[in-house]
JSON list of C-alpha atoms and ligand atoms in Angstrom, two decimals:
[
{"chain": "L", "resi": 1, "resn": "UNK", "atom": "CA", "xyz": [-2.20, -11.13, -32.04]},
{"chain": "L", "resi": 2, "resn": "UNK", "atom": "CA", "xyz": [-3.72, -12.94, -29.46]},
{"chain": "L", "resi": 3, "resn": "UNK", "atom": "CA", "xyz": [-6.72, -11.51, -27.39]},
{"chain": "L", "resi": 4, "resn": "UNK", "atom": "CA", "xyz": [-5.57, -10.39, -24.47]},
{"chain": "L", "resi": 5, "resn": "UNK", "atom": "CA", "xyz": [-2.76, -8.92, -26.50]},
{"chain": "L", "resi": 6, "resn": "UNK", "atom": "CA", "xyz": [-5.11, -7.25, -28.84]},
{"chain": "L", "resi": 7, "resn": "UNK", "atom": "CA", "xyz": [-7.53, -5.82, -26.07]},
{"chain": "L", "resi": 8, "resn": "UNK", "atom": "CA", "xyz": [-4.64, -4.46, -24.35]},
{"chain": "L", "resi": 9, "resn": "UNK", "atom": "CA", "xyz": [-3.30, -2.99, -27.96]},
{"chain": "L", "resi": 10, "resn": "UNK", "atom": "CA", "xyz": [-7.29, -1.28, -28.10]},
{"chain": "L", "resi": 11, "resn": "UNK", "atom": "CA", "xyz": [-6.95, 0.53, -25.41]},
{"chain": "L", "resi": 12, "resn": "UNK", "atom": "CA", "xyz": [-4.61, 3.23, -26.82]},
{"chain": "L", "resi": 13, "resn": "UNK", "atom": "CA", "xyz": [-5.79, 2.06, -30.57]},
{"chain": "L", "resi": 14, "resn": "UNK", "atom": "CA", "xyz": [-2.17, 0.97, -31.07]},
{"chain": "L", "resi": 15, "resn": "UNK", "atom": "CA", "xyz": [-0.10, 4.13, -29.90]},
{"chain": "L", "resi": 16, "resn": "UNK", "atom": "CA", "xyz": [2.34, 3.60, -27.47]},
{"chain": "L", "resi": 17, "resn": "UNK", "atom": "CA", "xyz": [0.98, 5.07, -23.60]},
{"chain": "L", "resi": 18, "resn": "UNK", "atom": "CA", "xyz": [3.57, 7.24, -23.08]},
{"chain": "L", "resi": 19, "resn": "UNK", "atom": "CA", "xyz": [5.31, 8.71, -26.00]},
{"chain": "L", "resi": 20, "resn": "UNK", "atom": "CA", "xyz": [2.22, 8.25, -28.47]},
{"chain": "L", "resi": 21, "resn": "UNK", "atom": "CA", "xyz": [4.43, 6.51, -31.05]},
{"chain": "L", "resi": 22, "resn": "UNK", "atom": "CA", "xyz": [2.47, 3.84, -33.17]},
{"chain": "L", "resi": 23, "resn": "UNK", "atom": "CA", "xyz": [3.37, 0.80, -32.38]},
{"chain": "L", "resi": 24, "resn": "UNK", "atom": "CA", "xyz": [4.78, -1.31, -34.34]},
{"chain": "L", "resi": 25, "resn": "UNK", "atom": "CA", "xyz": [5.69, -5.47, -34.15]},
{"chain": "L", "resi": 26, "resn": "UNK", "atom": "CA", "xyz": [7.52, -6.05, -31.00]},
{"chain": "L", "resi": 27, "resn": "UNK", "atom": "CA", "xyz": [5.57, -3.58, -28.98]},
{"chain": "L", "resi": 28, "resn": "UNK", "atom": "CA", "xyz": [5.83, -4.28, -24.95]},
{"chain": "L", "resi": 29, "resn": "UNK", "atom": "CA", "xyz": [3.32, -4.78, -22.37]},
{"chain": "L", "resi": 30, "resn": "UNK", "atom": "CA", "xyz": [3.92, -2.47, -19.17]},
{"chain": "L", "resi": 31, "resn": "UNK", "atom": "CA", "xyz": [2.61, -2.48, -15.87]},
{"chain": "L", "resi": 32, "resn": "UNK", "atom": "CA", "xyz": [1.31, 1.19, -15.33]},
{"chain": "L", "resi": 33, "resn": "UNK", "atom": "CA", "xyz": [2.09, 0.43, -11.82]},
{"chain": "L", "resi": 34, "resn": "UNK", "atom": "CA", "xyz": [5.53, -0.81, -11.63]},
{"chain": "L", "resi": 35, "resn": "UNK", "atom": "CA", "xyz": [5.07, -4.64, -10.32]},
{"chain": "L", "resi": 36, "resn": "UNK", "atom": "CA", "xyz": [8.76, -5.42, -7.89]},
{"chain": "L", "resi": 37, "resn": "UNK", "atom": "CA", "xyz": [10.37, -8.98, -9.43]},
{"chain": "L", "resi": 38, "resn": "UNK", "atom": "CA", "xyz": [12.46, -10.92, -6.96]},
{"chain": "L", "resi": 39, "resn": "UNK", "atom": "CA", "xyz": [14.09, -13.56, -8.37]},
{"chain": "L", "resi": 40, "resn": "UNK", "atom": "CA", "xyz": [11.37, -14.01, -11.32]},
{"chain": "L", "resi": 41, "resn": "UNK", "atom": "CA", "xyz": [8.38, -13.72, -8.30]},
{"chain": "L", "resi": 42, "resn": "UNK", "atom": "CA", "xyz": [5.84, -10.37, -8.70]},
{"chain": "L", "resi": 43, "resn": "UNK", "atom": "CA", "xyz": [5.68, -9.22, -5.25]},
{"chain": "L", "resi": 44, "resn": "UNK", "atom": "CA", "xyz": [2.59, -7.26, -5.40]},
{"chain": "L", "resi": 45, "resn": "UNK", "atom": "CA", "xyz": [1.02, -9.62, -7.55]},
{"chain": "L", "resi": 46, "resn": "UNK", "atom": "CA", "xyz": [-2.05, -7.39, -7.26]},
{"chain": "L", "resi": 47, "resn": "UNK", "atom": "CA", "xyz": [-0.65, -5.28, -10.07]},
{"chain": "L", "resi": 48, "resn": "UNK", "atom": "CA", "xyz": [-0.12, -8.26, -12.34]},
{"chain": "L", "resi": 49, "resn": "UNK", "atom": "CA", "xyz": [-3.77, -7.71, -13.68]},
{"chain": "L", "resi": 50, "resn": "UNK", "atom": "CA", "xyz": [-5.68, -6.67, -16.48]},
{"chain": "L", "resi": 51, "resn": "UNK", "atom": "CA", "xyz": [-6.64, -2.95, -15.84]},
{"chain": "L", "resi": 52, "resn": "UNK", "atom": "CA", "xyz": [-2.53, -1.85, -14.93]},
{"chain": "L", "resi": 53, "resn": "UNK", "atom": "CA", "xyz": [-1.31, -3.08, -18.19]},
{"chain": "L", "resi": 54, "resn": "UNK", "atom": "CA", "xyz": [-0.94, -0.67, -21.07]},
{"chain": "L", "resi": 55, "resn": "UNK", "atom": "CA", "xyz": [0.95, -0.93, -24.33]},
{"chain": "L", "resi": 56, "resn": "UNK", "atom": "CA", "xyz": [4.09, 0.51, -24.84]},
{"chain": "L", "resi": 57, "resn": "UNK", "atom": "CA", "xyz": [7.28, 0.92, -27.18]},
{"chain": "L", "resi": 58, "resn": "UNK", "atom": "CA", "xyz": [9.46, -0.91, -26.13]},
{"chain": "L", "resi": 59, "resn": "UNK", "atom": "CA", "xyz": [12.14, 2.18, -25.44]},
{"chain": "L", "resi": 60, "resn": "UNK", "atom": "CA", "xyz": [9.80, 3.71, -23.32]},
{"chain": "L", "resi": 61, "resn": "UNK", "atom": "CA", "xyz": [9.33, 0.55, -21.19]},
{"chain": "L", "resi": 62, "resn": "UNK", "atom": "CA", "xyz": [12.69, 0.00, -20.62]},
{"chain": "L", "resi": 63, "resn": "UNK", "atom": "CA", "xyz": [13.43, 3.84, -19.69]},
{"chain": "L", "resi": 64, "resn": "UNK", "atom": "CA", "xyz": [10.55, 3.21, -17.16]},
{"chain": "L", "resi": 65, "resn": "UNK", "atom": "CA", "xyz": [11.51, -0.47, -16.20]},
{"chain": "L", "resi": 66, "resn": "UNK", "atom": "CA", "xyz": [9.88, 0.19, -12.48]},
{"chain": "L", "resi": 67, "resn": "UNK", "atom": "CA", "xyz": [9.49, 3.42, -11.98]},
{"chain": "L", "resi": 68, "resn": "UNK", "atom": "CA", "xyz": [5.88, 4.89, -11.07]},
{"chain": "L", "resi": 69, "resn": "UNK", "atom": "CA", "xyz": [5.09, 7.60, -13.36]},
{"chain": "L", "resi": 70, "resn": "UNK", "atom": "CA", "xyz": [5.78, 10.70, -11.69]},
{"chain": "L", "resi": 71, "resn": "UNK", "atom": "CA", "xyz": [9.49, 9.59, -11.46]},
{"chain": "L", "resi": 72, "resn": "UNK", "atom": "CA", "xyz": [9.29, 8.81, -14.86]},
{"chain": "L", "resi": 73, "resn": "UNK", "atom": "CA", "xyz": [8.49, 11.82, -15.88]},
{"chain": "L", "resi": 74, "resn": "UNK", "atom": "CA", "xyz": [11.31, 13.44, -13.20]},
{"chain": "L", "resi": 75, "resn": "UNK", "atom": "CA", "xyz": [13.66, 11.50, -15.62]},
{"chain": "L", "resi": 76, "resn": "UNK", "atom": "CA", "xyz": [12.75, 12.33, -19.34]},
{"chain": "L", "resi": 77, "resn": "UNK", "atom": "CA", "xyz": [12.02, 16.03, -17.12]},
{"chain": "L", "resi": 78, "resn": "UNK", "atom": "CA", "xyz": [15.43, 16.18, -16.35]},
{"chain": "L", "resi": 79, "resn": "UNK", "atom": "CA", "xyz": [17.03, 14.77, -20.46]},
{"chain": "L", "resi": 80, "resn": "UNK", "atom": "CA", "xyz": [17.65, 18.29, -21.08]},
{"chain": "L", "resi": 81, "resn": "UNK", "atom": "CA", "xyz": [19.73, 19.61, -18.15]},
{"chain": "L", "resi": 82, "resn": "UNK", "atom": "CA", "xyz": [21.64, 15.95, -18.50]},
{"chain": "L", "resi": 83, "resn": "UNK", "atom": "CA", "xyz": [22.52, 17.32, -22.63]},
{"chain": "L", "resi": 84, "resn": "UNK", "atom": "CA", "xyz": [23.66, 20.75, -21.57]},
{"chain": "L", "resi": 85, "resn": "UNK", "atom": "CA", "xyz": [25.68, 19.45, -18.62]},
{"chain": "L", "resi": 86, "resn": "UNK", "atom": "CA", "xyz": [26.98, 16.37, -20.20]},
{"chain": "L", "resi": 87, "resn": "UNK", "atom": "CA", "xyz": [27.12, 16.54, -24.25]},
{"chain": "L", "resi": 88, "resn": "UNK", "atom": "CA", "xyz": [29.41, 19.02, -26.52]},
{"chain": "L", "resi": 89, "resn": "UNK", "atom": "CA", "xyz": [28.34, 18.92, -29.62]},
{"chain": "L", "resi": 90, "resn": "UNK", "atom": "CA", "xyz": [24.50, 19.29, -28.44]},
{"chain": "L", "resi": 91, "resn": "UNK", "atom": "CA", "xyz": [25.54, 22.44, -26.67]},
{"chain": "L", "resi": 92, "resn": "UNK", "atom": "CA", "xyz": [26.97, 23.56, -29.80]},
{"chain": "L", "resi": 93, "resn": "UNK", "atom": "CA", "xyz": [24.44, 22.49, -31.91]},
{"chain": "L", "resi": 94, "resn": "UNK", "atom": "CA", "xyz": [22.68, 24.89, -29.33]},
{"chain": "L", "resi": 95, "resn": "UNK", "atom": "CA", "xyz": [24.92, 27.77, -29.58]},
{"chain": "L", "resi": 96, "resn": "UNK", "atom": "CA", "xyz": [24.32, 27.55, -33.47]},
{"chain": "L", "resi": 97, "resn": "UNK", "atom": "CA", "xyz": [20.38, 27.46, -33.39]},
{"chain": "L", "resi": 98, "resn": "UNK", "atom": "CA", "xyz": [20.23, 24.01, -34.27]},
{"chain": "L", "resi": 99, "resn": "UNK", "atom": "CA", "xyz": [18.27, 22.94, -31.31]},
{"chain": "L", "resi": 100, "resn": "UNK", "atom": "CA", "xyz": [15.69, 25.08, -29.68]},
{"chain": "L", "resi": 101, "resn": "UNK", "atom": "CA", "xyz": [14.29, 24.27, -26.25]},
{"chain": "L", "resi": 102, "resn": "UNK", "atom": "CA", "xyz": [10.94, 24.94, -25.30]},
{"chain": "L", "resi": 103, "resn": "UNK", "atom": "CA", "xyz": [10.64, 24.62, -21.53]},
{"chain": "L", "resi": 104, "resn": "UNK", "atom": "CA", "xyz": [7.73, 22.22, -21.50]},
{"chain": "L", "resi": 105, "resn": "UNK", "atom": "CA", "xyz": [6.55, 19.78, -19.22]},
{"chain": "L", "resi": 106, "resn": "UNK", "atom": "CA", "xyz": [6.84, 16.60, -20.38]},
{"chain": "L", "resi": 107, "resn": "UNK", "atom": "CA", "xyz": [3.35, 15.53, -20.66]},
{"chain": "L", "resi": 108, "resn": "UNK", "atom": "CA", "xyz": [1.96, 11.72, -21.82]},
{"chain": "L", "resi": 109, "resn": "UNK", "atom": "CA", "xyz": [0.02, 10.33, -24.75]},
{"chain": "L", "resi": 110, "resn": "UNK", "atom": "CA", "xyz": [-2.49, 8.80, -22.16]},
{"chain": "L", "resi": 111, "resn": "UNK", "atom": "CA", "xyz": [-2.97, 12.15, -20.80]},
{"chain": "L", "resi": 112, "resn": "UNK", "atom": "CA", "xyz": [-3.67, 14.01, -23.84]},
{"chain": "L", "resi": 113, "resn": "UNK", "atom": "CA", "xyz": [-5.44, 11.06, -25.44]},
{"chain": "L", "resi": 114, "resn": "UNK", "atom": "CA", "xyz": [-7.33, 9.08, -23.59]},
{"chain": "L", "resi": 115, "resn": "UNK", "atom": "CA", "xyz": [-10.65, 9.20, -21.88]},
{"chain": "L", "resi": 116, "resn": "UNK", "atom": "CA", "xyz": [-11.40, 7.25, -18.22]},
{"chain": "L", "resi": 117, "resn": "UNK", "atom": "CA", "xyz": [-13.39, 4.43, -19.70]},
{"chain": "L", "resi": 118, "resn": "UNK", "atom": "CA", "xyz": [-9.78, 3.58, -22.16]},
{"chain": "L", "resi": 119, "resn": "UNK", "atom": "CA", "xyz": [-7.70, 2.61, -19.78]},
{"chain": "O", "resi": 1, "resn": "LIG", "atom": "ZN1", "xyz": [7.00, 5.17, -26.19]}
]
């Protein structure tokens, strides 16, 4: 792993920043603050730095693609009303006591993990 790979890696110790998964080969870089591509160009090129990037798996990077992360947690939020509104056999998996949902807020790895000097 190269350096700059591997310090950005450290900084969750190899879990991925928002789900907590471990990482494993293939793991993404993601701009904590979303960074706007025209054509290939970062237009806030500020954000292209050091301190916004975290590691990620790769699912959860392309779920956010550039999305701050208060929408992104409106979306994963929201997963459940999409399954009872939009897929059968989840709402009879439901009706069967298969699945049972808990209510809770979706809450990140970096919140529960991490300390101000890790990021
Ligand atoms: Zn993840």
């Amino acid at each position: 792993m190269n350096p700059k790979r591997k310090a950005i890696w450290d900084k969750s110790n190899g879990h991925c920043w928002y789900c907590g998964e471990v990482l494993k080969n293939g793991w993404h870089v993601d701009h904590f603050l979303p960074v706007n591509r025209v054509a290939g160009d970062v237009m806030n090129p500020e954000r292209d730095e050091f301190d916004n990037l975290v590691p990620s798996c790769p699912s959860c990077n392309i779920m956010k693609s550039n999305m701050g992360i208060e929408t992104f947690r409106w979306l994963i939020g929201n997963f459940v009303t999409r399954l009872n509104r939009d897929v059968t056999i989840y709402r009879h998996a439901k009706r069967y006591g298969l699945i049972k949902e808990t209510g809770k807020e979706v809450e990140f790895w970096f919140e529960k993990e991490t300390n101000d000097e890790s990021k």
